[in-house]
Tab-separated table of C-alpha atoms and ligand atoms in Angstrom:
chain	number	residue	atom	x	y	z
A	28	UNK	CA	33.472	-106.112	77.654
A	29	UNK	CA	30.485	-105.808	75.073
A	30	UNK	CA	27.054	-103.272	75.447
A	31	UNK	CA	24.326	-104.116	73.896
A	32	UNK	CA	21.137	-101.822	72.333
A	33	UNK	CA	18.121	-101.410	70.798
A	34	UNK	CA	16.698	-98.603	68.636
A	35	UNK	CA	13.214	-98.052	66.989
A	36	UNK	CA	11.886	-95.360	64.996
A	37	UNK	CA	8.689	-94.241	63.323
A	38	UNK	CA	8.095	-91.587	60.360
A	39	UNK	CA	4.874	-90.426	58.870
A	40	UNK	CA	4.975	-90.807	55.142
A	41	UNK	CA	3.662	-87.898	53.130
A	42	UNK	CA	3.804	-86.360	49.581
A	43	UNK	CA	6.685	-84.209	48.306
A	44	UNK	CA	8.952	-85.494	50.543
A	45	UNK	CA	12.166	-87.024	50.046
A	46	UNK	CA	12.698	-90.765	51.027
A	47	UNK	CA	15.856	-91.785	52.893
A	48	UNK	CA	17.124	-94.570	55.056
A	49	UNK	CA	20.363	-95.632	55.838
A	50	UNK	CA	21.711	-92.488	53.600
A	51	UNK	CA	20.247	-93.607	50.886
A	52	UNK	CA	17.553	-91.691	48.876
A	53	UNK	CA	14.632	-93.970	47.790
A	54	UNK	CA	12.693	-93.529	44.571
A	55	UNK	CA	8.849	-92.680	45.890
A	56	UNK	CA	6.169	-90.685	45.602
A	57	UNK	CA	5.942	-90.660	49.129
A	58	UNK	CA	8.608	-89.420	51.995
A	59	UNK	CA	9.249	-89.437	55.680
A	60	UNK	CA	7.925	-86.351	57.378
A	61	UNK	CA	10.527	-85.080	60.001
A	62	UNK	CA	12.888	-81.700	60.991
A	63	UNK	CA	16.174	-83.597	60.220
A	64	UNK	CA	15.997	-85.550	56.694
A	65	UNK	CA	13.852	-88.106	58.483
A	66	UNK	CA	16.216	-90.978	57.971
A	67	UNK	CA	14.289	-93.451	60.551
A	68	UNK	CA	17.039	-96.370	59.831
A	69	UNK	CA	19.739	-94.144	60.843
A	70	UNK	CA	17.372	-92.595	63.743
A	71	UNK	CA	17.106	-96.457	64.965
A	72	UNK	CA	20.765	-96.907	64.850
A	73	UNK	CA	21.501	-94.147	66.727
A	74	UNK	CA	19.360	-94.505	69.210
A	75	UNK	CA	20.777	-98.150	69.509
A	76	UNK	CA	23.906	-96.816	70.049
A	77	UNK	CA	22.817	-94.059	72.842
A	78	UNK	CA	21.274	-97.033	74.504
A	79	UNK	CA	24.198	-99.350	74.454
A	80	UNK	CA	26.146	-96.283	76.116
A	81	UNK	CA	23.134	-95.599	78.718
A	82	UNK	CA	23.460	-91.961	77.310
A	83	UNK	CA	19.659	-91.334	76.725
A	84	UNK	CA	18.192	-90.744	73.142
A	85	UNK	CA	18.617	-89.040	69.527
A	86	UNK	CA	15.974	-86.345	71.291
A	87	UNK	CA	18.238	-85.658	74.485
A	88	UNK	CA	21.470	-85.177	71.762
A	89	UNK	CA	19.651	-83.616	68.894
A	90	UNK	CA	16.355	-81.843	69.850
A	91	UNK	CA	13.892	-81.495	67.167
A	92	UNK	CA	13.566	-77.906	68.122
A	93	UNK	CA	17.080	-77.036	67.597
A	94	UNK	CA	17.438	-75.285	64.271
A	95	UNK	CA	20.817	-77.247	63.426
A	96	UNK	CA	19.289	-80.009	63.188
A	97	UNK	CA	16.797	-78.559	60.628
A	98	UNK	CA	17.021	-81.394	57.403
A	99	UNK	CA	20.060	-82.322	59.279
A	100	UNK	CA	21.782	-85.518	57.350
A	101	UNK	CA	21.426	-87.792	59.966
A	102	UNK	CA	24.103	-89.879	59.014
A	103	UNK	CA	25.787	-86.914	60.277
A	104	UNK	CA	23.947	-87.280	63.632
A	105	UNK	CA	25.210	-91.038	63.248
A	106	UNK	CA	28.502	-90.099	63.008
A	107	UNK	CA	28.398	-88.025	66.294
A	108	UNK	CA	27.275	-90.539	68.377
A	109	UNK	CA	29.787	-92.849	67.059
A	110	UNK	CA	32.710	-90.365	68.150
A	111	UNK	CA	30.808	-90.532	71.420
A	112	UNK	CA	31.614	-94.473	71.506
A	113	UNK	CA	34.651	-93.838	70.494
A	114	UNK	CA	35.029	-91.284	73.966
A	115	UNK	CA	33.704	-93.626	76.295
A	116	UNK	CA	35.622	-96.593	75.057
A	117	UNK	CA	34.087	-98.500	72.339
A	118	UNK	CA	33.871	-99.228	69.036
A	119	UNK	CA	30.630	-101.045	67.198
A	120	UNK	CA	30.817	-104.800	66.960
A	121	UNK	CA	27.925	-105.459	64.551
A	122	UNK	CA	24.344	-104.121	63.850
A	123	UNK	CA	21.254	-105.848	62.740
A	124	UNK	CA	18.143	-103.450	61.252
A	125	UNK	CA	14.334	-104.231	60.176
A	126	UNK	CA	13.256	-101.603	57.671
A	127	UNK	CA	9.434	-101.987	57.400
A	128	UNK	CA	7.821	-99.942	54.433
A	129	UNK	CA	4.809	-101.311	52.166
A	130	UNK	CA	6.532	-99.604	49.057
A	131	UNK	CA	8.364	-99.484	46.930
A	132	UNK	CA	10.303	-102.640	47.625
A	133	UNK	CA	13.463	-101.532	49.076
A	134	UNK	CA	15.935	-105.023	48.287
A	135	UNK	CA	17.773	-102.763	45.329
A	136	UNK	CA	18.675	-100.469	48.040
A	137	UNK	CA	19.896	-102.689	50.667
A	138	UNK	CA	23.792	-103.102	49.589
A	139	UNK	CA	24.233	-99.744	49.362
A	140	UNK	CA	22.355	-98.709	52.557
A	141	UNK	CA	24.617	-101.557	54.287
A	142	UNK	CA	27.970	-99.583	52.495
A	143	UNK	CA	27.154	-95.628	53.888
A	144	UNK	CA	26.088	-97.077	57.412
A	145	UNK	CA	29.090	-99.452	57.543
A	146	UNK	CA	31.575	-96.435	56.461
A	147	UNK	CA	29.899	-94.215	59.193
A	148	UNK	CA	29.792	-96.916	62.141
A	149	UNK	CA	33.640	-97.697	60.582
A	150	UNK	CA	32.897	-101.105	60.580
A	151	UNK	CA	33.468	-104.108	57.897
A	152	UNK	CA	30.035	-103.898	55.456
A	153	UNK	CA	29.717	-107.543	56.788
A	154	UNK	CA	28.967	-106.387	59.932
A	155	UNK	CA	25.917	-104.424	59.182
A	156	UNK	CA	22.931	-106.408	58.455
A	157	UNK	CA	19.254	-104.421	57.190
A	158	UNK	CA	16.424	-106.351	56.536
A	159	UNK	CA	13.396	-104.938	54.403
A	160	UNK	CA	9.725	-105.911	55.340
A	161	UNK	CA	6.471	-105.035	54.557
A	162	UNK	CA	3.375	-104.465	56.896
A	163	UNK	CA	1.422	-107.099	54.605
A	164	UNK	CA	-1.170	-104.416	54.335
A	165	UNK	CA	-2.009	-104.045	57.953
A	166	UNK	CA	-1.595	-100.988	60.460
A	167	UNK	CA	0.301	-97.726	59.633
A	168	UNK	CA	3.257	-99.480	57.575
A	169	UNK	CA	0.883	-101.811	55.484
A	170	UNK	CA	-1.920	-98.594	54.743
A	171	UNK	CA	1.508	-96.802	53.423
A	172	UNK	CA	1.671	-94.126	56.201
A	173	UNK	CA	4.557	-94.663	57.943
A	174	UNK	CA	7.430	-95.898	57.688
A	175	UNK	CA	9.406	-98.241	60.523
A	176	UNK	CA	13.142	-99.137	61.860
A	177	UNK	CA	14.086	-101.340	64.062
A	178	UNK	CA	18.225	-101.443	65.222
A	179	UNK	CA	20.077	-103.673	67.163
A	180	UNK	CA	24.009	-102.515	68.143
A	181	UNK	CA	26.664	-104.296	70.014
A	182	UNK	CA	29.372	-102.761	71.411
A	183	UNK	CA	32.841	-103.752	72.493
A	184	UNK	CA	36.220	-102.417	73.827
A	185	UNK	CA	37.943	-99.588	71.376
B	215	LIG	ZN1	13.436	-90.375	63.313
């Protein structure tokens, strides 16, 4: 028996902040604004997961005015929801991610974002796929504001 889900996540890009996705800092002058560490790749997974296990969101499971979640590693918050899985039953078959960020150009970070999320989702790294786009210099990804993530998750029987 397989579940299927979908996650999406947005983060306002601003100076002075750090820039991480998938666990993996990015060099930039510009980071993701957010209470946890802003991770929106990890954010999208997760969510992807909650949704496969019709258990609501990452804001239901880790509220954004809870103080332990303050610059919370959120492949932290990745990891709990993958214990959750593991309660109900299953056990990640494979994940598919867009990354969507005007710059810098995120393809030397890709292998490494694809090891971390594959060690936290305890999966084979060929079972984790990220893709990195641009917004070809339209709306909030291609003026450099934001950056966007996009998950897909299937589940199957632990
Ligand atoms: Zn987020």
């Amino acid at each position: 028996m397989f579940r299927i889900g979908i996650g999406h996540d947005t983060h306002r890009l601003a100076r002075g902040r750090p820039l991480i996705l998938g666990g993996v800092r990015i060099e930039s002058e510009r980071g993701a604004e957010g209470h946890s560490d802003a991770d929106a790749l990890s954010h999208a997974i997760t969510d992807a997961i909650l949704g496969a296990l019709c258990e609501g969101d990452i804001g239901t499971h880790f509220p954004d005015h809870d103080p332990r979640w303050k610059d919370a590693d959120s492949l932290q918050l990745l990891a709990r929801v993958v214990w959750l899985a593991k309660q109900s039953g299953f056990k990640v078959v494979n994940v598919d991610a867009n990354v969507s960020l005007e710059g810098p150009r995120l393809r030397p970070y890709i292998q490494e974002m694809r090891e971390k999320l594959a060690h936290v989702l305890s999966v084979d790294g060929a079972c984790v796929s990220v893709k990195a786009k641009t917004g070809e210099g339209l709306d909030a990804v291609g003026e450099g504001r934001a950056v966007v993530a996009q998950a897909i998750v299937l589940l199957g029987r632990a």
